[in-house]
mmCIF file of C-alpha atoms in Angstrom:
data_model
loop_
_atom_site.group_PDB
_atom_site.id
_atom_site.type_symbol
_atom_site.label_atom_id
_atom_site.label_comp_id
_atom_site.label_asym_id
_atom_site.label_seq_id
_atom_site.Cartn_x
_atom_site.Cartn_y
_atom_site.Cartn_z
ATOM 1 C CA UNK A 256 -71.149 3.433 38.713
ATOM 2 C CA UNK A 257 -72.803 6.039 40.944
ATOM 3 C CA UNK A 258 -75.742 3.754 41.797
ATOM 4 C CA UNK A 259 -73.414 0.890 42.674
ATOM 5 C CA UNK A 260 -71.215 3.241 44.703
ATOM 6 C CA UNK A 261 -74.222 4.440 46.712
ATOM 7 C CA UNK A 262 -75.508 0.917 47.273
ATOM 8 C CA UNK A 263 -72.239 -0.706 48.341
ATOM 9 C CA UNK A 264 -70.921 2.213 50.376
ATOM 10 C CA UNK A 265 -73.681 1.696 52.941
ATOM 11 C CA UNK A 266 -72.845 -1.993 53.417
ATOM 12 C CA UNK A 267 -70.795 -3.260 56.342
ATOM 13 C CA UNK A 268 -67.801 -5.528 55.792
ATOM 14 C CA UNK A 269 -69.800 -8.589 56.868
ATOM 15 C CA UNK A 270 -72.672 -7.647 54.540
ATOM 16 C CA UNK A 271 -70.223 -7.374 51.637
ATOM 17 C CA UNK A 272 -69.324 -11.013 52.117
ATOM 18 C CA UNK A 273 -72.938 -12.047 51.553
ATOM 19 C CA UNK A 274 -74.457 -13.002 48.213
ATOM 20 C CA UNK A 275 -74.555 -10.192 45.671
ATOM 21 C CA UNK A 276 -77.837 -9.894 43.786
ATOM 22 C CA UNK A 277 -77.863 -7.499 40.843
ATOM 23 C CA UNK A 278 -80.938 -5.793 39.391
ATOM 24 C CA UNK A 279 -80.604 -3.379 36.465
ATOM 25 C CA UNK A 280 -83.073 -0.512 36.618
ATOM 26 C CA UNK A 281 -85.887 -0.848 34.107
ATOM 27 C CA UNK A 282 -85.042 -4.462 33.321
ATOM 28 C CA UNK A 283 -86.792 -7.627 34.439
ATOM 29 C CA UNK A 284 -84.867 -10.715 35.313
ATOM 30 C CA UNK A 285 -83.707 -12.877 38.162
ATOM 31 C CA UNK A 286 -79.979 -12.856 38.866
ATOM 32 C CA UNK A 287 -78.858 -16.448 38.554
ATOM 33 C CA UNK A 288 -75.272 -15.339 38.045
ATOM 34 C CA UNK A 289 -75.406 -13.812 34.590
ATOM 35 C CA UNK A 290 -76.446 -10.359 35.775
ATOM 36 C CA UNK A 291 -73.695 -10.352 38.370
ATOM 37 C CA UNK A 292 -71.087 -11.198 35.717
ATOM 38 C CA UNK A 293 -72.475 -8.452 33.493
ATOM 39 C CA UNK A 294 -72.330 -6.009 36.414
ATOM 40 C CA UNK A 295 -68.649 -6.795 37.054
ATOM 41 C CA UNK A 296 -67.940 -6.242 33.349
ATOM 42 C CA UNK A 297 -69.645 -2.840 33.371
ATOM 43 C CA UNK A 298 -68.065 -1.735 36.654
ATOM 44 C CA UNK A 299 -64.582 -2.733 35.438
ATOM 45 C CA UNK A 300 -65.090 -0.547 32.382
ATOM 46 C CA UNK A 301 -66.334 2.394 34.477
ATOM 47 C CA UNK A 302 -63.469 2.125 36.984
ATOM 48 C CA UNK A 303 -61.094 3.119 34.180
ATOM 49 C CA UNK A 304 -63.466 5.657 32.612
ATOM 50 C CA UNK A 305 -61.299 8.780 32.167
ATOM 51 C CA UNK A 306 -64.267 10.942 33.161
ATOM 52 C CA UNK A 307 -63.875 9.721 36.743
ATOM 53 C CA UNK A 308 -60.109 10.431 36.663
ATOM 54 C CA UNK A 309 -59.441 7.601 39.136
ATOM 55 C CA UNK A 310 -56.889 5.645 37.102
ATOM 56 C CA UNK A 311 -54.560 6.540 34.258
ATOM 57 C CA UNK A 312 -52.996 4.202 31.680
ATOM 58 C CA UNK A 313 -49.345 3.315 32.049
ATOM 59 C CA UNK A 314 -46.958 3.747 29.154
ATOM 60 C CA UNK A 315 -48.077 0.507 27.485
ATOM 61 C CA UNK A 316 -51.771 1.530 27.698
ATOM 62 C CA UNK A 317 -52.638 -2.060 28.611
ATOM 63 C CA UNK A 318 -52.466 -1.540 32.374
ATOM 64 C CA UNK A 319 -53.524 1.182 34.796
ATOM 65 C CA UNK A 320 -52.414 2.854 37.995
ATOM 66 C CA UNK A 321 -54.041 5.356 40.371
ATOM 67 C CA UNK A 322 -54.149 8.912 39.142
ATOM 68 C CA UNK A 323 -52.174 11.144 41.550
ATOM 69 C CA UNK A 324 -54.480 14.012 40.486
ATOM 70 C CA UNK A 325 -57.739 12.110 41.017
ATOM 71 C CA UNK A 326 -58.963 14.957 43.225
ATOM 72 C CA UNK A 327 -59.577 17.150 40.150
ATOM 73 C CA UNK A 328 -62.882 15.468 39.370
ATOM 74 C CA UNK A 329 -64.542 14.973 42.733
ATOM 75 C CA UNK A 330 -64.166 15.754 46.412
ATOM 76 C CA UNK A 331 -65.235 12.156 47.064
ATOM 77 C CA UNK A 332 -62.427 10.660 44.980
ATOM 78 C CA UNK A 333 -60.931 8.791 47.950
ATOM 79 C CA UNK A 334 -64.330 7.286 48.743
ATOM 80 C CA UNK A 335 -64.442 6.116 45.139
ATOM 81 C CA UNK A 336 -61.073 4.391 45.604
ATOM 82 C CA UNK A 337 -62.398 2.637 48.708
ATOM 83 C CA UNK A 338 -65.412 1.538 46.643
ATOM 84 C CA UNK A 339 -63.161 0.216 43.869
ATOM 85 C CA UNK A 340 -61.119 -1.688 46.454
ATOM 86 C CA UNK A 341 -64.326 -3.223 47.795
ATOM 87 C CA UNK A 342 -65.476 -4.234 44.307
ATOM 88 C CA UNK A 343 -62.155 -5.861 43.371
ATOM 89 C CA UNK A 344 -61.980 -7.597 46.755
ATOM 90 C CA UNK A 345 -65.582 -8.785 46.427
ATOM 91 C CA UNK A 346 -64.851 -10.187 42.961
ATOM 92 C CA UNK A 347 -61.954 -12.238 44.334
ATOM 93 C CA UNK A 348 -64.015 -13.330 47.352
ATOM 94 C CA UNK A 349 -66.861 -14.570 45.117
ATOM 95 C CA UNK A 350 -64.623 -16.046 42.434
ATOM 96 C CA UNK A 351 -65.651 -13.605 39.692
ATOM 97 C CA UNK A 352 -63.105 -12.330 37.188
ATOM 98 C CA UNK A 353 -62.769 -8.670 36.238
ATOM 99 C CA UNK A 354 -61.165 -7.108 33.191
ATOM 100 C CA UNK A 355 -59.065 -4.943 35.474
ATOM 101 C CA UNK A 356 -55.337 -4.880 34.810
ATOM 102 C CA UNK A 357 -53.033 -2.800 36.985
ATOM 103 C CA UNK A 358 -49.330 -1.969 36.886
ATOM 104 C CA UNK A 359 -46.921 -4.333 38.604
ATOM 105 C CA UNK A 360 -46.097 -1.593 41.105
ATOM 106 C CA UNK A 361 -49.768 -1.294 42.127
ATOM 107 C CA UNK A 362 -50.034 -5.064 42.608
ATOM 108 C CA UNK A 363 -46.976 -4.772 44.843
ATOM 109 C CA UNK A 364 -48.748 -2.037 46.823
ATOM 110 C CA UNK A 365 -51.793 -4.288 47.273
ATOM 111 C CA UNK A 366 -49.555 -7.086 48.531
ATOM 112 C CA UNK A 367 -47.642 -4.765 50.853
ATOM 113 C CA UNK A 368 -44.334 -5.538 49.154
ATOM 114 C CA UNK A 369 -41.506 -3.136 48.431
ATOM 115 C CA UNK A 370 -40.882 -1.790 44.969
ATOM 116 C CA UNK A 371 -37.760 -1.569 42.886
ATOM 117 C CA UNK A 372 -36.847 1.601 41.051
ATOM 118 C CA UNK A 373 -36.979 -0.573 37.927
ATOM 119 C CA UNK A 374 -40.753 -0.836 38.318
ATOM 120 C CA UNK A 375 -40.980 2.784 37.225
ATOM 121 C CA UNK A 376 -40.163 1.782 33.627
ATOM 122 C CA UNK A 377 -43.774 0.687 33.016
ATOM 123 C CA UNK A 378 -45.035 3.985 34.419
ATOM 124 C CA UNK A 379 -42.593 6.471 32.877
ATOM 125 C CA UNK A 380 -40.037 4.858 30.537
ATOM 126 C CA UNK A 381 -38.215 8.096 29.740
ATOM 127 C CA UNK A 382 -37.732 8.880 33.402
ATOM 128 C CA UNK A 383 -36.535 5.323 33.978
ATOM 129 C CA UNK A 384 -33.939 5.789 31.230
ATOM 130 C CA UNK A 385 -32.713 8.925 32.979
ATOM 131 C CA UNK A 386 -32.340 7.080 36.283
ATOM 132 C CA UNK A 387 -30.484 4.228 34.586
ATOM 133 C CA UNK A 388 -28.144 6.719 32.923
ATOM 134 C CA UNK A 389 -27.444 8.366 36.288
ATOM 135 C CA UNK A 390 -26.525 5.036 37.854
ATOM 136 C CA UNK A 391 -24.293 4.024 34.944
ATOM 137 C CA UNK A 392 -22.395 7.283 34.492
ATOM 138 C CA UNK A 393 -20.574 9.860 36.573
ATOM 139 C CA UNK A 394 -22.819 12.832 37.308
ATOM 140 C CA UNK A 395 -20.413 14.997 39.310
ATOM 141 C CA UNK A 396 -20.213 18.318 37.538
ATOM 142 C CA UNK A 397 -22.718 17.121 34.925
ATOM 143 C CA UNK A 398 -26.138 17.182 36.604
ATOM 144 C CA UNK A 399 -27.321 19.905 38.947
ATOM 145 C CA UNK A 400 -29.801 17.994 41.119
ATOM 146 C CA UNK A 401 -30.816 18.102 44.760
ATOM 147 C CA UNK A 402 -32.756 15.644 46.922
ATOM 148 C CA UNK A 403 -36.057 17.184 45.843
ATOM 149 C CA UNK A 404 -38.532 16.865 43.019
ATOM 150 C CA UNK A 405 -41.198 19.000 41.396
ATOM 151 C CA UNK A 406 -44.889 18.135 41.220
ATOM 152 C CA UNK A 407 -47.775 19.858 39.455
ATOM 153 C CA UNK A 408 -50.776 20.757 41.609
ATOM 154 C CA UNK A 409 -53.650 22.606 39.911
ATOM 155 C CA UNK A 410 -51.208 24.114 37.443
ATOM 156 C CA UNK A 411 -48.846 25.182 40.218
ATOM 157 C CA UNK A 412 -45.348 23.708 40.448
ATOM 158 C CA UNK A 413 -44.327 22.652 43.936
ATOM 159 C CA UNK A 414 -40.941 21.499 45.204
ATOM 160 C CA UNK A 415 -41.071 18.445 47.456
ATOM 161 C CA UNK A 416 -38.086 17.381 49.557
ATOM 162 C CA UNK A 417 -37.168 13.710 49.227
ATOM 163 C CA UNK A 418 -35.675 13.837 52.709
ATOM 164 C CA UNK A 419 -35.360 16.497 55.384
ATOM 165 C CA UNK A 420 -33.725 19.576 53.895
ATOM 166 C CA UNK A 421 -33.383 17.716 50.599
ATOM 167 C CA UNK A 422 -33.591 20.799 48.373
ATOM 168 C CA UNK A 423 -30.281 21.922 49.881
ATOM 169 C CA UNK A 424 -28.512 18.549 49.483
ATOM 170 C CA UNK A 425 -26.783 18.068 46.106
ATOM 171 C CA UNK A 426 -26.907 14.707 44.342
ATOM 172 C CA UNK A 427 -23.418 13.307 43.700
ATOM 173 C CA UNK A 428 -21.864 10.047 42.584
ATOM 174 C CA UNK A 429 -21.536 9.148 46.263
ATOM 175 C CA UNK A 430 -25.226 9.454 47.089
ATOM 176 C CA UNK A 431 -27.012 8.989 43.739
ATOM 177 C CA UNK A 432 -28.252 5.484 44.616
ATOM 178 C CA UNK A 433 -30.070 6.952 47.600
ATOM 179 C CA UNK A 434 -31.524 9.658 45.351
ATOM 180 C CA UNK A 435 -32.813 7.124 42.809
ATOM 181 C CA UNK A 436 -34.382 5.079 45.603
ATOM 182 C CA UNK A 437 -36.117 8.103 47.147
ATOM 183 C CA UNK A 438 -37.312 9.707 43.916
ATOM 184 C CA UNK A 439 -38.727 6.389 42.715
ATOM 185 C CA UNK A 440 -40.512 5.970 46.035
ATOM 186 C CA UNK A 441 -41.968 9.438 45.629
ATOM 187 C CA UNK A 442 -43.261 8.836 42.121
ATOM 188 C CA UNK A 443 -44.596 5.308 42.642
ATOM 189 C CA UNK A 444 -45.643 5.387 46.287
ATOM 190 C CA UNK A 445 -45.960 8.753 47.977
ATOM 191 C CA UNK A 446 -47.585 10.504 45.003
ATOM 192 C CA UNK A 447 -50.528 8.062 45.161
ATOM 193 C CA UNK A 448 -50.377 7.263 48.875
ATOM 194 C CA UNK A 449 -53.889 8.511 49.698
ATOM 195 C CA UNK A 450 -55.456 6.781 46.692
ATOM 196 C CA UNK A 451 -53.699 3.498 47.434
ATOM 197 C CA UNK A 452 -54.586 3.617 51.135
ATOM 198 C CA UNK A 453 -58.260 4.168 50.337
ATOM 199 C CA UNK A 454 -58.272 1.316 47.812
ATOM 200 C CA UNK A 455 -56.627 -1.007 50.330
ATOM 201 C CA UNK A 456 -59.079 0.005 53.049
ATOM 202 C CA UNK A 457 -61.954 -1.252 50.886
ATOM 203 C CA UNK A 458 -60.055 -4.234 49.501
ATOM 204 C CA UNK A 459 -59.162 -5.651 52.910
ATOM 205 C CA UNK A 460 -62.639 -5.120 54.306
ATOM 206 C CA UNK A 461 -63.572 -8.128 52.196
ATOM 207 C CA UNK A 462 -60.391 -10.207 52.112
ATOM 208 C CA UNK A 463 -57.945 -11.571 54.675
ATOM 209 C CA UNK A 464 -54.672 -9.693 54.219
ATOM 210 C CA UNK A 465 -52.608 -12.645 55.430
ATOM 211 C CA UNK A 466 -54.102 -14.899 52.768
ATOM 212 C CA UNK A 467 -53.572 -12.405 49.937
ATOM 213 C CA UNK A 468 -49.960 -11.792 51.003
ATOM 214 C CA UNK A 469 -49.187 -15.383 50.018
ATOM 215 C CA UNK A 470 -49.428 -14.416 46.339
ATOM 216 C CA UNK A 471 -46.921 -12.589 44.184
ATOM 217 C CA UNK A 472 -47.801 -9.842 41.698
ATOM 218 C CA UNK A 473 -48.203 -12.235 38.766
ATOM 219 C CA UNK A 474 -50.498 -14.519 40.730
ATOM 220 C CA UNK A 475 -52.580 -11.600 42.007
ATOM 221 C CA UNK A 476 -53.183 -10.359 38.467
ATOM 222 C CA UNK A 477 -54.380 -13.804 37.446
ATOM 223 C CA UNK A 478 -56.555 -14.011 40.563
ATOM 224 C CA UNK A 479 -58.277 -10.752 39.643
ATOM 225 C CA UNK A 480 -58.394 -11.016 35.871
ATOM 226 C CA UNK A 481 -58.065 -14.685 35.041
ATOM 227 C CA UNK A 482 -55.838 -16.530 32.649
ATOM 228 C CA UNK A 483 -55.921 -16.445 28.887
ATOM 229 C CA UNK A 484 -55.220 -19.630 27.009
ATOM 230 C CA UNK A 485 -52.008 -18.519 25.345
ATOM 231 C CA UNK A 486 -51.251 -19.657 21.813
ATOM 232 C CA UNK A 487 -47.480 -20.082 21.692
ATOM 233 C CA UNK A 488 -47.505 -20.627 17.916
ATOM 234 C CA UNK A 489 -49.286 -17.272 17.466
ATOM 235 C CA UNK A 490 -46.709 -15.611 19.728
ATOM 236 C CA UNK A 491 -43.865 -17.169 17.748
ATOM 237 C CA UNK A 492 -45.386 -16.019 14.439
ATOM 238 C CA UNK A 493 -45.518 -12.454 15.742
ATOM 239 C CA UNK A 494 -42.061 -12.175 17.281
ATOM 240 C CA UNK A 495 -39.209 -10.071 15.924
ATOM 241 C CA UNK A 496 -35.500 -10.590 16.585
ATOM 242 C CA UNK A 497 -32.649 -8.143 17.056
ATOM 243 C CA UNK A 498 -29.125 -9.557 17.155
ATOM 244 C CA UNK A 499 -30.624 -13.017 16.793
ATOM 245 C CA UNK A 500 -32.482 -14.657 13.918
ATOM 246 C CA UNK A 501 -35.249 -17.236 13.998
ATOM 247 C CA UNK A 502 -32.559 -19.847 13.289
ATOM 248 C CA UNK A 503 -30.219 -18.863 16.124
ATOM 249 C CA UNK A 504 -29.667 -21.750 18.500
ATOM 250 C CA UNK A 505 -30.614 -19.651 21.542
ATOM 251 C CA UNK A 506 -33.918 -18.749 19.857
ATOM 252 C CA UNK A 507 -34.597 -22.406 19.087
ATOM 253 C CA UNK A 508 -33.891 -23.199 22.753
ATOM 254 C CA UNK A 509 -36.156 -20.367 23.869
ATOM 255 C CA UNK A 510 -39.160 -21.723 21.963
ATOM 256 C CA UNK A 511 -38.345 -25.240 23.102
ATOM 257 C CA UNK A 512 -38.436 -24.013 26.705
ATOM 258 C CA UNK A 513 -41.660 -22.097 26.135
ATOM 259 C CA UNK A 514 -43.347 -25.140 24.618
ATOM 260 C CA UNK A 515 -42.406 -27.120 27.731
ATOM 261 C CA UNK A 516 -44.164 -24.592 30.028
ATOM 262 C CA UNK A 517 -47.712 -24.993 31.254
ATOM 263 C CA UNK A 518 -50.157 -22.165 30.551
ATOM 264 C CA UNK A 519 -49.506 -20.513 33.913
ATOM 265 C CA UNK A 520 -45.769 -20.241 33.308
ATOM 266 C CA UNK A 521 -46.352 -19.074 29.731
ATOM 267 C CA UNK A 522 -48.649 -16.356 31.091
ATOM 268 C CA UNK A 523 -45.866 -15.279 33.453
ATOM 269 C CA UNK A 524 -43.547 -14.923 30.457
ATOM 270 C CA UNK A 525 -46.072 -12.805 28.565
ATOM 271 C CA UNK A 526 -46.642 -10.686 31.672
ATOM 272 C CA UNK A 527 -42.877 -10.366 32.269
ATOM 273 C CA UNK A 528 -42.297 -8.978 28.779
ATOM 274 C CA UNK A 529 -45.480 -7.004 28.048
ATOM 275 C CA UNK A 530 -46.573 -5.948 31.541
ATOM 276 C CA UNK A 531 -49.795 -7.975 31.510
ATOM 277 C CA UNK A 532 -50.838 -11.569 30.965
ATOM 278 C CA UNK A 533 -53.814 -10.390 28.932
ATOM 279 C CA UNK A 534 -53.554 -11.146 25.216
ATOM 280 C CA UNK A 535 -55.436 -8.859 22.777
ATOM 281 C CA UNK A 536 -58.597 -10.362 21.312
ATOM 282 C CA UNK A 537 -56.964 -10.249 17.875
ATOM 283 C CA UNK A 538 -53.958 -12.200 19.142
ATOM 284 C CA UNK A 539 -50.306 -11.217 19.436
ATOM 285 C CA UNK A 540 -50.359 -9.395 16.098
ATOM 286 C CA UNK A 541 -52.316 -6.649 17.895
ATOM 287 C CA UNK A 542 -49.850 -6.082 20.759
ATOM 288 C CA UNK A 543 -49.381 -2.421 21.645
ATOM 289 C CA UNK A 544 -46.332 -0.633 22.993
ATOM 290 C CA UNK A 545 -45.927 2.885 24.288
ATOM 291 C CA UNK A 546 -45.777 4.274 20.738
ATOM 292 C CA UNK A 547 -48.528 2.202 19.149
ATOM 293 C CA UNK A 548 -48.376 -1.278 17.554
ATOM 294 C CA UNK A 549 -45.307 -3.117 18.862
ATOM 295 C CA UNK A 550 -44.663 -6.804 18.324
ATOM 296 C CA UNK A 551 -43.124 -9.089 20.912
ATOM 297 C CA UNK A 552 -39.368 -8.820 20.299
ATOM 298 C CA UNK A 553 -36.255 -10.610 21.518
ATOM 299 C CA UNK A 554 -32.896 -8.800 21.679
ATOM 300 C CA UNK A 555 -29.526 -10.440 22.045
ATOM 301 C CA UNK A 556 -27.863 -9.671 25.373
ATOM 302 C CA UNK A 557 -24.194 -10.319 26.244
ATOM 303 C CA UNK A 558 -22.904 -13.879 26.511
ATOM 304 C CA UNK A 559 -22.988 -14.593 30.234
ATOM 305 C CA UNK A 560 -24.536 -17.691 31.817
ATOM 306 C CA UNK A 561 -24.933 -15.877 35.138
ATOM 307 C CA UNK A 562 -27.167 -13.131 33.739
ATOM 308 C CA UNK A 563 -30.933 -13.384 33.929
ATOM 309 C CA UNK A 564 -33.162 -12.388 31.012
ATOM 310 C CA UNK A 565 -34.580 -8.889 31.449
ATOM 311 C CA UNK A 566 -37.530 -7.083 29.911
ATOM 312 C CA UNK A 567 -38.711 -3.633 28.868
ATOM 313 C CA UNK A 568 -42.488 -3.777 29.059
ATOM 314 C CA UNK A 569 -43.009 -0.453 27.280
ATOM 315 C CA UNK A 570 -41.552 -2.015 24.144
ATOM 316 C CA UNK A 571 -42.621 -5.674 24.637
ATOM 317 C CA UNK A 572 -38.902 -6.419 24.635
ATOM 318 C CA UNK A 573 -37.074 -9.429 26.071
ATOM 319 C CA UNK A 574 -33.307 -9.161 26.439
ATOM 320 C CA UNK A 575 -32.049 -12.747 26.175
ATOM 321 C CA UNK A 576 -28.369 -13.438 26.944
ATOM 322 C CA UNK A 577 -26.466 -15.683 24.551
ATOM 323 C CA UNK A 578 -26.528 -18.743 26.832
ATOM 324 C CA UNK A 579 -24.192 -21.677 26.284
ATOM 325 C CA UNK A 580 -26.702 -24.550 26.673
ATOM 326 C CA UNK A 581 -30.436 -25.207 26.593
ATOM 327 C CA UNK A 582 -30.396 -26.198 30.262
ATOM 328 C CA UNK A 583 -28.838 -22.909 31.316
ATOM 329 C CA UNK A 584 -31.283 -20.902 29.204
ATOM 330 C CA UNK A 585 -34.338 -22.649 30.649
ATOM 331 C CA UNK A 586 -33.085 -22.402 34.241
ATOM 332 C CA UNK A 587 -32.266 -18.706 33.897
ATOM 333 C CA UNK A 588 -35.598 -17.981 32.224
ATOM 334 C CA UNK A 589 -37.623 -19.798 34.885
ATOM 335 C CA UNK A 590 -35.684 -18.025 37.649
ATOM 336 C CA UNK A 591 -36.355 -14.621 36.067
ATOM 337 C CA UNK A 592 -40.083 -15.378 35.862
ATOM 338 C CA UNK A 593 -40.332 -16.655 39.417
ATOM 339 C CA UNK A 594 -38.045 -14.269 41.277
ATOM 340 C CA UNK A 595 -39.719 -12.086 43.876
ATOM 341 C CA UNK A 596 -39.662 -8.351 44.391
ATOM 342 C CA UNK A 597 -36.205 -6.821 44.485
ATOM 343 C CA UNK A 598 -37.294 -4.115 46.908
ATOM 344 C CA UNK A 599 -35.797 -0.647 46.741
ATOM 345 C CA UNK A 600 -32.226 -1.770 46.367
ATOM 346 C CA UNK A 601 -29.387 -2.327 43.983
ATOM 347 C CA UNK A 602 -27.491 -5.426 42.923
#
């Protein structure tokens, strides 16, 4: 990691776009492509090495996001993020795949797209539950909150205003949507602003930002990490049902729809529910959730043809409304998988 960092950090943007030739110290061999692939594999592993403290696993442990406390390990941590951005950008530029899976919110940062407060579920599911409860219930006289939040910095607790004078502004039913928007922005954007900016500086030294902005988060993940060939029969054999049974007509329609999808759309479904399109080497029986092994599971949602399916990636959970026809179910499912970023807003 350090050797590669030192080598690539001295390269100009135009030099980075040239052919990469890898030589491992103490080893003979001409790089005809195999050494480069091996190098990307090793670098991807080191990027997420906890000893470097650059990235931390999200709640599902399958995907990663920048560590807001990355400074604890090195004064050059932001230079490391620029290096990582260069490496990931170079991999895309050269058509090499990396085993590097990030949170949906970080893909949105790369693409320059706004986030929804719902994206915080993959990062901190308990906090997301608290925000959802706030939005669904009256908090006047119940919660004593202000437009501020606490952060830990070298063991010291600091109060950060979410807006000017925020620590003196109480959160009420009238302004709680604004609070949720601002606190989510703080946790998912401002807390890692320096790390993200440094990553993007390196990333866009290699790639054209206008071209990358054409992709959505799902497509960007596949561009970086590639596409697994997804075995739908294995997924079906390792799915649990709550409120439905394997014989429920909506479940039969669901699998019928899934079998009609191409591999790209199936990957979107897996990503939508689990947070990543990557399937464990052992298959879907080895799926992990925030609390350990957690199978893909489908929960019955209220009967309403206007509702879209929703997901809880920390639990590999799909909430599937009790649709009236196969056509409605497939249309709603496809729309949910293809819809763009909600932005920081509320329906």
